Short mmCIF file of C-alpha atoms and ligand atoms in Angstrom, two decimals:
data_model
loop_
_atom_site.label_atom_id
_atom_site.label_comp_id
_atom_site.label_asym_id
_atom_site.label_seq_id
_atom_site.Cartn_x
_atom_site.Cartn_y
_atom_site.Cartn_z
CA MET D 1108 79.72 57.94 87.24
CA SER D 1109 78.52 61.03 85.45
CA VAL D 1110 79.71 64.43 86.52
CA ARG D 1111 77.38 66.60 88.60
CA VAL D 1112 78.46 70.04 89.74
CA ARG D 1113 76.64 72.81 91.47
CA PHE D 1114 76.71 76.56 91.75
CA ALA D 1115 75.61 77.33 95.29
CA PRO D 1116 75.22 81.08 95.81
CA SER D 1117 73.79 82.64 98.93
CA PRO D 1118 71.01 85.04 97.99
CA THR D 1119 72.49 87.96 99.90
CA GLY D 1120 72.73 90.44 97.04
CA PHE D 1121 73.22 90.79 93.32
CA LEU D 1122 75.37 88.22 91.56
CA HIS D 1123 79.00 89.32 91.82
CA ILE D 1124 81.27 88.97 88.81
CA GLY D 1125 83.39 86.48 90.78
CA GLY D 1126 80.26 84.41 91.39
CA LEU D 1127 79.53 84.46 87.69
CA ARG D 1128 83.02 83.12 86.99
CA THR D 1129 82.50 80.31 89.51
CA ALA D 1130 79.19 79.46 87.84
CA LEU D 1131 80.86 79.57 84.43
CA TYR D 1132 83.70 77.23 85.40
CA ASN D 1133 81.21 74.78 86.88
CA TYR D 1134 79.12 74.97 83.74
CA LEU D 1135 82.10 74.51 81.39
CA PHE D 1136 83.28 71.55 83.44
CA ALA D 1137 79.81 70.00 83.43
CA ARG D 1138 79.38 70.42 79.68
CA HIS D 1139 82.91 69.20 78.96
CA HIS D 1140 82.03 65.94 80.71
CA ALA D 1141 78.44 65.80 79.47
CA GLY D 1142 77.36 66.17 83.10
CA ALA D 1143 74.77 68.24 84.92
CA PHE D 1144 74.96 71.80 86.23
CA VAL D 1145 72.84 72.33 89.33
CA LEU D 1146 71.83 75.62 90.89
CA ARG D 1147 71.34 75.45 94.66
CA ILE D 1148 70.24 78.46 96.65
CA GLU D 1149 72.00 78.56 100.02
CA ASP D 1150 69.53 80.67 101.93
CA THR D 1151 70.10 79.55 105.49
CA ASP D 1152 71.28 82.91 106.77
CA GLN D 1153 67.99 84.66 107.21
CA SER D 1154 69.54 87.86 108.46
CA ARG D 1155 71.31 88.41 105.14
CA TYR D 1156 68.52 87.22 102.86
CA VAL D 1157 67.71 89.53 99.95
CA GLU D 1158 64.40 88.94 98.25
CA GLU D 1159 65.37 89.79 94.64
CA ALA D 1160 68.69 87.97 94.77
CA GLU D 1161 67.52 84.59 93.49
CA ALA D 1162 65.78 86.09 90.48
CA ASP D 1163 68.87 88.19 89.78
CA ILE D 1164 71.09 85.09 89.90
CA ILE D 1165 68.87 83.17 87.49
CA ARG D 1166 68.51 86.12 85.13
CA SER D 1167 72.29 86.72 85.16
CA LEU D 1168 73.09 83.09 84.36
CA GLU D 1169 70.55 83.08 81.55
CA TRP D 1170 71.96 86.29 80.11
CA ALA D 1171 75.45 84.79 80.13
CA GLY D 1172 74.22 81.66 78.37
CA ILE D 1173 74.78 79.37 81.35
CA GLU D 1174 71.98 76.83 81.22
CA ILE D 1175 70.70 75.42 84.48
CA ASP D 1176 69.96 71.70 84.30
CA GLU D 1177 68.41 71.52 87.74
CA GLY D 1178 67.52 74.27 90.17
CA PRO D 1179 64.61 75.96 91.91
CA ASN D 1180 63.35 77.05 88.50
CA ARG D 1181 63.97 73.60 86.95
CA PRO D 1182 63.31 70.92 89.52
CA GLY D 1183 65.05 67.58 89.08
CA ASN D 1184 65.03 64.46 91.24
CA VAL D 1185 67.07 65.69 94.18
CA GLY D 1186 65.16 68.83 95.18
CA PRO D 1187 64.12 71.02 96.76
CA TYR D 1188 66.91 73.28 95.52
CA ARG D 1189 66.58 75.93 98.22
CA GLN D 1190 68.18 75.07 101.53
CA SER D 1191 65.42 76.74 103.51
CA GLU D 1192 63.13 74.02 102.14
CA ARG D 1193 65.43 71.16 103.21
CA LYS D 1194 65.46 71.78 106.96
CA ALA D 1195 64.11 68.37 107.98
CA MET D 1196 66.98 66.66 106.21
CA TYR D 1197 69.63 68.67 108.07
CA HIS D 1198 68.00 67.81 111.40
CA GLU D 1199 67.98 64.16 110.52
CA TYR D 1200 71.70 64.14 109.76
CA ALA D 1201 72.52 66.28 112.77
CA ARG D 1202 70.79 63.67 114.91
CA GLN D 1203 72.74 60.89 113.22
CA LEU D 1204 75.98 62.73 114.02
CA ILE D 1205 74.97 63.14 117.65
CA ASP D 1206 73.93 59.48 117.96
CA ASN D 1207 77.30 58.42 116.60
CA ASP D 1208 79.18 60.76 118.92
CA PHE D 1209 80.46 63.07 116.17
CA ALA D 1210 78.40 66.03 117.35
CA TYR D 1211 76.69 67.23 120.52
CA TYR D 1212 74.06 69.60 121.86
CA ALA D 1213 75.40 72.78 123.41
CA PHE D 1214 73.21 74.91 125.66
CA ASP D 1215 75.61 77.73 126.48
CA THR D 1216 74.28 81.26 126.26
CA SER D 1217 76.31 83.78 124.33
CA GLU D 1218 77.25 85.43 127.65
CA GLU D 1219 78.66 82.14 128.89
CA ILE D 1220 80.70 81.74 125.73
CA ASP D 1221 81.98 85.30 126.02
CA GLU D 1222 82.91 84.64 129.63
CA MET D 1223 84.87 81.53 128.62
CA ARG D 1224 86.71 83.56 125.98
CA GLU D 1225 87.54 86.36 128.39
CA ARG D 1226 88.76 83.90 130.98
CA LEU D 1227 91.05 82.15 128.52
CA LYS D 1228 92.32 85.40 127.10
CA ALA D 1229 93.20 86.58 130.56
CA SER D 1230 95.20 83.42 131.09
CA GLY D 1231 97.23 84.04 127.96
CA ASN D 1232 95.33 82.30 125.15
CA PRO D 1233 95.07 84.87 122.34
CA SER D 1234 92.41 83.04 120.30
CA PRO D 1235 90.21 80.99 122.59
CA LYS D 1236 87.88 78.55 120.92
CA TYR D 1237 85.02 76.24 121.79
CA ASP D 1238 87.09 73.13 121.17
CA SER D 1239 88.13 69.73 122.46
CA ILE D 1240 89.56 71.30 125.63
CA THR D 1241 87.11 74.05 126.44
CA ARG D 1242 84.02 71.98 125.61
CA GLN D 1243 84.75 69.99 128.76
CA SER D 1244 83.89 72.91 130.98
CA MET D 1245 80.86 74.15 129.03
CA LYS D 1246 77.14 73.27 129.16
CA ASN D 1247 76.67 70.59 126.58
CA SER D 1248 75.49 67.04 126.16
CA LEU D 1249 79.04 65.79 126.77
CA THR D 1250 79.29 67.38 130.19
CA LEU D 1251 75.69 67.50 131.52
CA PRO D 1252 73.95 64.44 132.92
CA LYS D 1253 71.87 62.63 130.34
CA ASP D 1254 68.56 63.32 132.08
CA GLU D 1255 69.29 67.04 132.25
CA VAL D 1256 70.02 67.07 128.53
CA GLU D 1257 66.75 65.32 127.87
CA ARG D 1258 64.84 67.65 130.16
CA ARG D 1259 66.36 70.73 128.48
CA LEU D 1260 65.47 69.41 125.05
CA ALA D 1261 61.94 68.55 126.15
CA ASP D 1262 61.52 71.98 127.76
CA GLY D 1263 62.51 73.66 124.51
CA ASP D 1264 65.69 75.23 125.91
CA GLU D 1265 67.73 76.96 123.26
CA TYR D 1266 70.57 74.89 121.92
CA VAL D 1267 72.95 74.57 119.01
CA VAL D 1268 74.51 71.40 117.65
CA ARG D 1269 78.29 71.44 117.43
CA LEU D 1270 80.71 69.23 115.55
CA LYS D 1271 83.03 67.33 117.85
CA VAL D 1272 86.27 68.24 116.14
CA PRO D 1273 88.99 65.71 117.07
CA ARG D 1274 91.76 67.14 119.19
CA ARG D 1275 94.82 66.37 117.11
CA GLU D 1276 94.29 65.12 113.65
CA THR D 1277 95.60 66.08 110.26
CA VAL D 1278 92.93 66.50 107.64
CA LYS D 1279 94.30 65.91 104.17
CA PHE D 1280 92.66 65.95 100.80
CA GLU D 1281 93.60 66.46 97.21
CA ASP D 1282 92.42 69.61 95.53
CA LEU D 1283 92.47 69.44 91.73
CA ILE D 1284 93.91 72.95 91.51
CA ARG D 1285 96.00 73.20 94.66
CA GLY D 1286 97.28 69.67 95.01
CA ILE D 1287 97.46 68.07 98.46
CA VAL D 1288 95.97 70.35 101.08
CA SER D 1289 96.50 69.61 104.71
CA PHE D 1290 95.08 71.20 107.87
CA GLU D 1291 95.53 70.53 111.55
CA THR D 1292 92.32 70.13 113.54
CA ALA D 1293 94.04 71.79 116.46
CA GLY D 1294 93.27 75.15 114.88
CA LEU D 1295 89.56 74.47 114.41
CA ASP D 1296 86.70 75.19 116.75
CA ASP D 1297 83.75 72.88 117.32
CA GLN D 1298 81.81 74.23 114.39
CA VAL D 1299 78.14 74.98 114.98
CA LEU D 1300 76.11 72.77 112.64
CA LEU D 1301 72.58 73.67 113.67
CA LYS D 1302 71.83 77.14 114.94
CA SER D 1303 69.44 77.98 117.74
CA ASP D 1304 66.83 79.10 115.21
CA GLY D 1305 66.79 75.54 113.87
CA MET D 1306 68.58 76.50 110.67
CA PRO D 1307 71.71 74.65 109.66
CA THR D 1308 74.95 76.53 109.19
CA TYR D 1309 76.53 76.69 105.76
CA HIS D 1310 78.87 73.83 106.63
CA LEU D 1311 76.28 71.22 107.53
CA ALA D 1312 73.85 72.18 104.79
CA ASN D 1313 76.59 72.32 102.17
CA VAL D 1314 77.88 68.84 102.95
CA VAL D 1315 74.46 67.22 103.32
CA ASP D 1316 73.33 68.77 100.05
CA ASP D 1317 76.44 68.01 98.04
CA HIS D 1318 76.11 64.39 99.09
CA THR D 1319 72.36 63.98 98.74
CA MET D 1320 72.35 65.83 95.43
CA GLY D 1321 75.01 63.49 94.07
CA ILE D 1322 77.58 66.24 93.48
CA THR D 1323 80.82 64.75 92.17
CA HIS D 1324 82.99 67.89 92.01
CA VAL D 1325 82.92 70.98 94.19
CA ILE D 1326 84.32 73.91 92.20
CA ARG D 1327 84.25 77.13 94.19
CA GLY D 1328 86.27 80.20 95.15
CA GLU D 1329 89.46 80.05 97.17
CA GLU D 1330 87.75 81.84 100.05
CA TRP D 1331 86.06 78.52 100.88
CA LEU D 1332 89.28 76.53 101.11
CA SER D 1333 89.56 77.11 104.86
CA SER D 1334 86.09 75.56 105.31
CA ALA D 1335 87.06 72.42 103.43
CA PRO D 1336 88.65 70.61 106.41
CA LYS D 1337 85.43 70.98 108.40
CA HIS D 1338 83.56 69.58 105.43
CA MET D 1339 86.00 66.67 105.20
CA LEU D 1340 85.45 65.86 108.87
CA LEU D 1341 81.71 65.92 108.28
CA TYR D 1342 81.89 63.62 105.26
CA LYS D 1343 83.90 61.18 107.29
CA ALA D 1344 81.61 61.38 110.29
CA LEU D 1345 78.57 60.80 108.10
CA GLY D 1346 80.27 57.87 106.41
CA TRP D 1347 80.21 59.47 103.00
CA GLU D 1348 82.82 59.83 100.32
CA ALA D 1349 83.66 63.48 99.77
CA PRO D 1350 83.31 64.99 96.29
CA THR D 1351 86.47 66.03 94.49
CA MET D 1352 87.50 69.55 95.44
CA ALA D 1353 88.74 72.38 93.21
CA HIS D 1354 89.27 75.81 94.70
CA LEU D 1355 89.51 78.62 92.12
CA PRO D 1356 92.05 81.45 92.38
CA LEU D 1357 90.91 84.81 93.69
CA ILE D 1358 90.07 87.63 91.32
CA MET D 1359 92.48 90.47 91.99
CA SER D 1360 92.12 94.19 91.48
CA PRO D 1361 94.53 95.86 89.01
CA SER D 1362 95.98 97.85 91.91
CA GLY D 1363 96.63 94.68 93.92
CA GLY D 1364 94.65 92.82 96.55
CA LYS D 1365 91.35 91.04 96.23
CA LEU D 1366 88.80 92.68 93.93
CA SER D 1367 86.42 93.78 96.64
CA LYS D 1368 83.28 95.71 95.93
CA ARG D 1369 84.84 98.90 97.25
CA LYS D 1370 88.04 98.44 95.25
CA ALA D 1371 86.19 97.63 92.06
CA GLU D 1372 84.05 100.72 92.42
CA SER D 1373 87.05 102.96 92.98
CA GLU D 1374 88.69 101.52 89.86
CA GLY D 1375 85.61 101.91 87.68
CA ILE D 1376 85.03 98.16 87.35
CA PRO D 1377 81.38 97.09 87.47
CA VAL D 1378 81.12 94.48 90.16
CA ASN D 1379 77.68 92.93 89.73
CA THR D 1380 76.59 91.01 86.65
CA LYS D 1381 73.50 93.20 86.64
CA GLU D 1382 75.67 96.21 85.81
CA TYR D 1383 77.12 94.42 82.79
CA ILE D 1384 73.60 93.70 81.59
CA SER D 1385 72.40 97.27 82.04
CA GLY D 1386 75.76 98.56 80.78
CA ASN D 1387 75.12 96.88 77.44
CA TYR D 1388 78.13 94.57 77.47
CA GLU D 1389 78.10 91.60 75.11
CA PRO D 1390 77.47 88.46 77.17
CA GLU D 1391 79.77 86.44 74.86
CA ALA D 1392 82.57 88.93 75.56
CA LEU D 1393 82.14 88.75 79.32
CA VAL D 1394 82.02 84.95 79.19
CA ASN D 1395 85.13 84.73 77.02
CA PHE D 1396 86.93 87.20 79.29
CA LEU D 1397 85.89 85.47 82.52
CA ALA D 1398 86.89 82.06 81.16
CA TYR D 1399 90.41 83.41 80.79
CA LEU D 1400 90.41 84.98 84.24
CA GLY D 1401 92.23 82.12 85.93
CA TRP D 1402 92.29 79.60 83.09
CA SER D 1403 93.77 79.30 79.63
CA PRO D 1404 93.72 76.55 77.04
CA GLY D 1405 97.52 76.51 76.94
CA ASP D 1406 98.02 78.07 73.53
CA ASP D 1407 97.87 81.61 72.14
CA SER D 1408 94.22 81.50 71.23
CA GLU D 1409 92.03 84.06 72.94
CA ILE D 1410 88.68 84.03 71.22
CA HIS D 1411 86.32 81.18 71.97
CA ASP D 1412 82.57 81.06 72.19
CA MET D 1413 80.74 79.08 74.84
CA GLU D 1414 80.65 75.91 72.79
CA GLU D 1415 84.39 75.96 72.18
CA LEU D 1416 85.07 76.83 75.81
CA CYS D 1417 83.03 73.81 76.90
CA GLU D 1418 85.18 71.66 74.70
CA LEU D 1419 88.49 73.16 75.82
CA PHE D 1420 87.93 73.63 79.52
CA THR D 1421 89.80 71.41 81.96
CA LEU D 1422 90.51 72.06 85.64
CA ASP D 1423 94.18 71.19 85.32
CA ARG D 1424 94.67 74.39 83.33
CA VAL D 1425 93.20 76.60 86.05
CA SER D 1426 95.94 78.63 87.68
CA LYS D 1427 96.70 78.68 91.40
CA GLY D 1428 97.66 82.32 91.55
CA GLY D 1429 95.19 85.22 91.67
CA ALA D 1430 93.89 86.48 88.34
CA VAL D 1431 93.98 90.24 87.75
CA PHE D 1432 90.81 91.80 86.40
CA ASN D 1433 91.85 93.86 83.38
CA HIS D 1434 88.94 95.98 82.24
CA LYS D 1435 90.75 97.06 79.06
CA LYS D 1436 91.01 93.43 78.07
CA LEU D 1437 87.31 93.02 78.62
CA MET D 1438 86.66 95.98 76.31
CA TRP D 1439 88.94 94.37 73.75
CA TYR D 1440 86.77 91.27 73.86
CA ASN D 1441 83.64 93.36 73.70
CA GLU D 1442 84.87 95.19 70.63
CA HIS D 1443 85.74 91.90 69.00
CA TYR D 1444 82.27 90.50 69.55
CA ILE D 1445 80.58 93.69 68.34
CA LYS D 1446 82.65 93.62 65.16
CA HIS D 1447 81.59 90.04 64.57
CA THR D 1448 77.91 90.75 65.09
CA SER D 1449 76.00 91.36 61.88
CA LEU D 1450 74.31 94.69 61.24
CA GLU D 1451 71.07 92.79 61.07
CA ASP D 1452 71.50 91.57 64.63
CA LEU D 1453 72.73 94.92 65.86
CA LEU D 1454 69.85 96.83 64.32
CA PRO D 1455 67.04 96.05 66.77
CA ARG D 1456 69.32 96.56 69.75
CA VAL D 1457 70.66 99.93 68.60
CA LYS D 1458 67.18 100.96 67.56
CA ALA D 1459 65.85 100.27 71.04
CA LEU D 1460 68.75 102.14 72.64
CA ALA D 1461 68.41 105.14 70.29
CA GLU D 1462 64.67 105.35 70.81
CA HIS D 1463 65.17 105.04 74.52
CA ALA D 1464 67.54 108.03 74.29
CA GLY D 1465 64.73 109.95 72.56
CA PHE D 1466 66.06 109.87 68.99
CA ASP D 1467 63.98 109.39 65.89
CA VAL D 1468 65.87 106.75 63.90
CA LYS D 1469 63.96 107.52 60.67
CA SER D 1470 63.97 104.07 59.08
CA ASP D 1471 65.68 100.69 59.37
CA LYS D 1472 67.47 101.41 56.12
CA TYR D 1473 68.82 104.70 57.47
CA LEU D 1474 69.87 103.12 60.75
CA THR D 1475 71.60 100.27 58.93
CA GLU D 1476 73.72 102.80 57.08
CA VAL D 1477 74.56 104.53 60.33
CA LEU D 1478 75.61 101.17 61.78
CA GLN D 1479 77.77 100.48 58.77
CA LEU D 1480 79.61 103.79 59.16
CA LEU D 1481 80.23 103.26 62.87
CA HIS D 1482 80.69 99.50 63.09
CA GLU D 1483 84.47 99.59 63.03
CA ARG D 1484 84.68 102.35 65.61
CA VAL D 1485 82.60 101.20 68.56
CA SER D 1486 83.55 98.82 71.31
CA LYS D 1487 80.17 98.71 73.06
CA VAL D 1488 76.73 98.67 71.48
CA ASP D 1489 75.55 101.84 73.22
CA GLU D 1490 78.40 103.76 71.60
CA PHE D 1491 76.51 103.61 68.31
CA VAL D 1492 74.04 105.98 69.91
CA ALA D 1493 76.55 108.12 71.80
CA MET D 1494 78.88 108.50 68.82
CA GLY D 1495 76.19 108.68 66.21
CA SER D 1496 73.72 111.08 67.80
CA PHE D 1497 74.35 113.61 64.99
CA PHE D 1498 72.83 111.18 62.51
CA PHE D 1499 69.51 111.63 64.26
CA GLU D 1500 69.56 115.29 65.25
CA ALA D 1501 71.54 118.47 64.65
CA PRO D 1502 74.30 119.06 67.20
CA LYS D 1503 73.00 121.00 70.18
CA GLU D 1504 76.48 122.04 71.13
CA TYR D 1505 80.00 121.77 69.79
CA ASP D 1506 82.66 119.72 71.47
CA GLU D 1507 84.95 122.05 73.39
CA LYS D 1508 88.11 120.21 72.54
CA ALA D 1509 87.21 120.22 68.86
CA LEU D 1510 86.54 123.95 68.99
CA LYS D 1511 90.18 124.56 69.83
CA LYS D 1512 90.79 123.76 66.18
CA TRP D 1513 88.27 126.35 65.00
CA ASN D 1514 90.11 129.54 64.04
CA GLU D 1515 89.23 132.81 62.28
CA GLN D 1516 89.48 131.21 58.84
CA SER D 1517 87.29 128.24 59.68
CA GLY D 1518 84.00 130.00 59.07
CA ASP D 1519 85.13 131.16 55.62
CA PHE D 1520 86.17 127.66 54.63
CA VAL D 1521 82.82 126.26 55.71
CA SER D 1522 81.05 128.98 53.66
CA MET D 1523 83.14 128.26 50.59
CA TYR D 1524 82.50 124.54 50.87
CA LYS D 1525 78.84 125.17 51.45
CA LEU D 1526 78.61 127.21 48.23
CA LYS D 1527 79.99 124.31 46.26
CA ILE D 1528 77.78 121.58 47.70
CA GLU D 1529 74.68 123.77 47.56
CA ALA D 1530 74.94 123.50 43.81
CA PHE D 1531 74.58 119.70 43.88
CA SER D 1532 71.26 118.16 43.04
CA GLU D 1533 69.86 115.69 45.58
CA GLU D 1534 71.17 112.80 43.44
CA ASP D 1535 74.62 114.31 43.20
CA PHE D 1536 74.82 114.77 46.97
CA VAL D 1537 76.98 111.65 47.34
CA ALA D 1538 80.24 110.90 49.17
CA SER D 1539 82.54 111.07 46.14
CA ASN D 1540 81.22 114.49 45.04
CA LEU D 1541 81.28 115.82 48.57
CA LYS D 1542 84.89 114.77 48.86
CA SER D 1543 85.91 116.34 45.52
CA ALA D 1544 84.26 119.59 46.56
CA LEU D 1545 86.32 119.61 49.73
CA GLU D 1546 89.49 118.85 47.83
CA GLU D 1547 88.74 121.78 45.52
CA THR D 1548 88.24 124.11 48.47
CA VAL D 1549 91.55 122.91 49.90
CA ALA D 1550 93.37 123.47 46.60
CA GLU D 1551 91.90 126.91 46.03
CA ASN D 1552 93.02 128.08 49.44
CA GLU D 1553 96.35 126.29 49.38
CA VAL D 1554 95.89 124.91 52.89
CA GLY D 1555 96.08 121.44 54.44
CA PHE D 1556 93.10 119.08 54.08
CA GLY D 1557 92.33 119.17 57.77
CA LYS D 1558 92.08 122.96 57.81
CA VAL D 1559 88.87 122.68 55.82
CA MET D 1560 87.63 119.26 56.80
CA MET D 1561 87.79 119.84 60.56
CA PRO D 1562 85.55 122.93 60.56
CA VAL D 1563 83.10 121.17 58.23
CA ARG D 1564 83.05 118.18 60.59
CA ILE D 1565 82.54 120.37 63.64
CA ALA D 1566 79.79 122.36 61.98
CA THR D 1567 77.85 119.32 60.82
CA THR D 1568 78.45 116.80 63.58
CA GLY D 1569 79.46 118.90 66.57
CA GLN D 1570 82.46 116.63 67.07
CA GLY D 1571 86.16 116.71 66.24
CA PHE D 1572 86.32 113.07 65.21
CA GLY D 1573 83.95 110.44 64.01
CA PRO D 1574 83.19 108.20 61.08
CA ASP D 1575 84.18 108.84 57.49
CA LEU D 1576 82.78 112.34 56.96
CA PHE D 1577 81.61 112.30 53.33
CA PRO D 1578 79.35 109.24 53.43
CA ALA D 1579 78.06 110.58 56.74
CA LEU D 1580 77.12 113.92 55.14
CA ALA D 1581 75.52 112.15 52.18
CA LEU D 1582 73.45 110.10 54.61
CA ILE D 1583 72.36 113.09 56.69
CA GLY D 1584 71.17 114.70 53.45
CA LYS D 1585 71.60 117.98 51.64
CA GLU D 1586 68.97 120.12 53.28
CA GLU D 1587 69.95 119.14 56.80
CA VAL D 1588 73.70 119.50 56.15
CA LEU D 1589 73.26 123.00 54.75
CA SER D 1590 71.05 124.05 57.60
CA ARG D 1591 73.60 122.77 60.15
CA MET D 1592 76.30 124.77 58.41
CA ASP D 1593 74.18 127.94 58.63
CA THR D 1594 73.58 127.35 62.32
CA ALA D 1595 77.27 126.77 62.98
CA LEU D 1596 78.33 129.83 61.01
CA GLU D 1597 75.93 131.88 63.06
CA LYS D 1598 76.89 130.40 66.41
CA LEU D 1599 80.62 130.12 65.90
CA SER D 1600 81.51 133.37 64.14
CA ASP D 1601 82.30 136.18 66.57
N1 LIG U 1468 76.94 79.59 99.65
C1 LIG U 1468 78.34 79.68 99.37
C2 LIG U 1468 78.57 80.97 98.57
O1 LIG U 1468 77.79 81.85 98.73
C3 LIG U 1468 78.76 78.46 98.59
C4 LIG U 1468 80.18 78.08 98.73
C5 LIG U 1468 80.38 76.71 98.13
O2 LIG U 1468 80.31 76.64 96.89
O3 LIG U 1468 80.52 75.77 98.86
O4 LIG U 1468 79.46 81.12 97.79
#
C-alpha cells in the first residue's frame, strides 16, 4: 500500500511556523516513501474562517519548496479538498452511525444543557458532561419516543448528532512517536459530530476524510493527541481501519512553555510563515532548521537540503519532548545558505531590494563587486542593502557609536590621507595603493593603524565597521571618496 499523508490546516489565519513544520514532516515522510502529500482545507468552522488563509497556506508551502500532490489547487481523485464542499458525505456517514446505534440526534437547547451542567455541579460533579449517564435524562433520540423524534426532524427542529461514547472502555492505539497511548472513555463527552448548522465538527470530518481520501499516516501536532481517542471510536464505529498515528512534539519558546503567538512576539520570533517570506529569510534555511526542530538524522550532520532531508527523514527519529525554537540557530542556517548562494543568484534579489529602498545600484558589475565585498559578512539577504548603503550613496549621518572613536586628531589624519590619495590617477586609485597610502600616513604620525583607518572609514562610509575598506574605497571611486571626506571634515570638525 503506498503512503498517503495529508496536511489539514484550518483556514483561520496565516500559516503558523508550527503548521509549516507539520506540513514539512508530512512532506518528507511522503517523499521518503515515494507517497503522496495531500493538502486538505478544514474549513468547517465558519465563525473562524479567514478568506485569505487558504491562499497564504498554498503560497507558504510553495515558497518553502513543499510540493502539493493533491489539494484544492491540484485536484486528484478523492476531492473535493475543502471540507465545506464535502458536506453531503458527512451527513451520509452520520446517518450510518445513527442507524447502527453509534450516534444519536440530540435536540437539547443550549439553555437545557447549561441547566444540566448547573444541576450536576450543584450536586458535586466538578466537570459535568453530556455522556453515557447524563444523556439518559436529556432530549435525544435515545430518550424520546420514536415518533416524536421523527416529527421533530420533519418539522426542522434544531438538532445536533452526538457520538454515543461507551461508558467504560479503554481506547488504545500505537502512536509511532509516543508508543502505546491509552485513554479511558469515562473522561470523554458524547462528542458532537454534526452541528446544528449542518456542518460537521472537526472530529467527524477529519475521520471521514482521512478514510475516504485513503490517508495511511496521520502526522500532526501533539495538541491533537487528546482528540485521537474520539477518532479511534469513530473509526471503529464506521467499521474502518484507522490510519497510523504520529503526534509531533510541541514547539517551545526559549523562555519555556509552548511557543504561542504572544510569546513568540515578545521574544522577537516571527510566528507566521508570511513574516519569514517578507523578512527575506532563505526558504532552504527555514526548512533545514524546521526539520531539526524535533527530529535529527542521528549523527552530527546539520546541513541538508530538501532532497537529502527526504532521503533521511524517518518518524522513529522524531523526539517525544518539546523542541525549543532557537532563533540564533535559524540565523546560523540562514547565513550558511547565503554564503553558499552564488553572487549571480544573489544579484537580482539584492538589486530588487536595493531599488525598493530607493538606491541607484549603478550597474550589475558594480553591484556584483559590492556583493563580493559583503558576502562573508551578511546573514540575511537584506543586510547587503542595510550594510552596503554607502556603496550607493554618501552617508547622510555618522554612526553615533563610531563617532566615539573620532577625536581631535581624526580630522587631521583624514586630511593627510586625502592629500596622498588625491594625487592618484583614476587608474592608480586601487586597493593596494590606497592601503599603502594609509600605511604611510600611519608611519609618518607614529600612531596605530586604527587611529587613521577608523576616521577614514567613518568619513567615507558613515560606519565604524564594515567590509574591507580599501577595495570598498576603490569601488566607490576617487571623486566620490574625496567629496565624502570634504563633507565629513566640514561636518565633524568643531
Ligand atoms: N484542522 C486541524 C488543524 O488545524 C487538523 C488537525 C489534524 O491534522 O488532524 O490543525
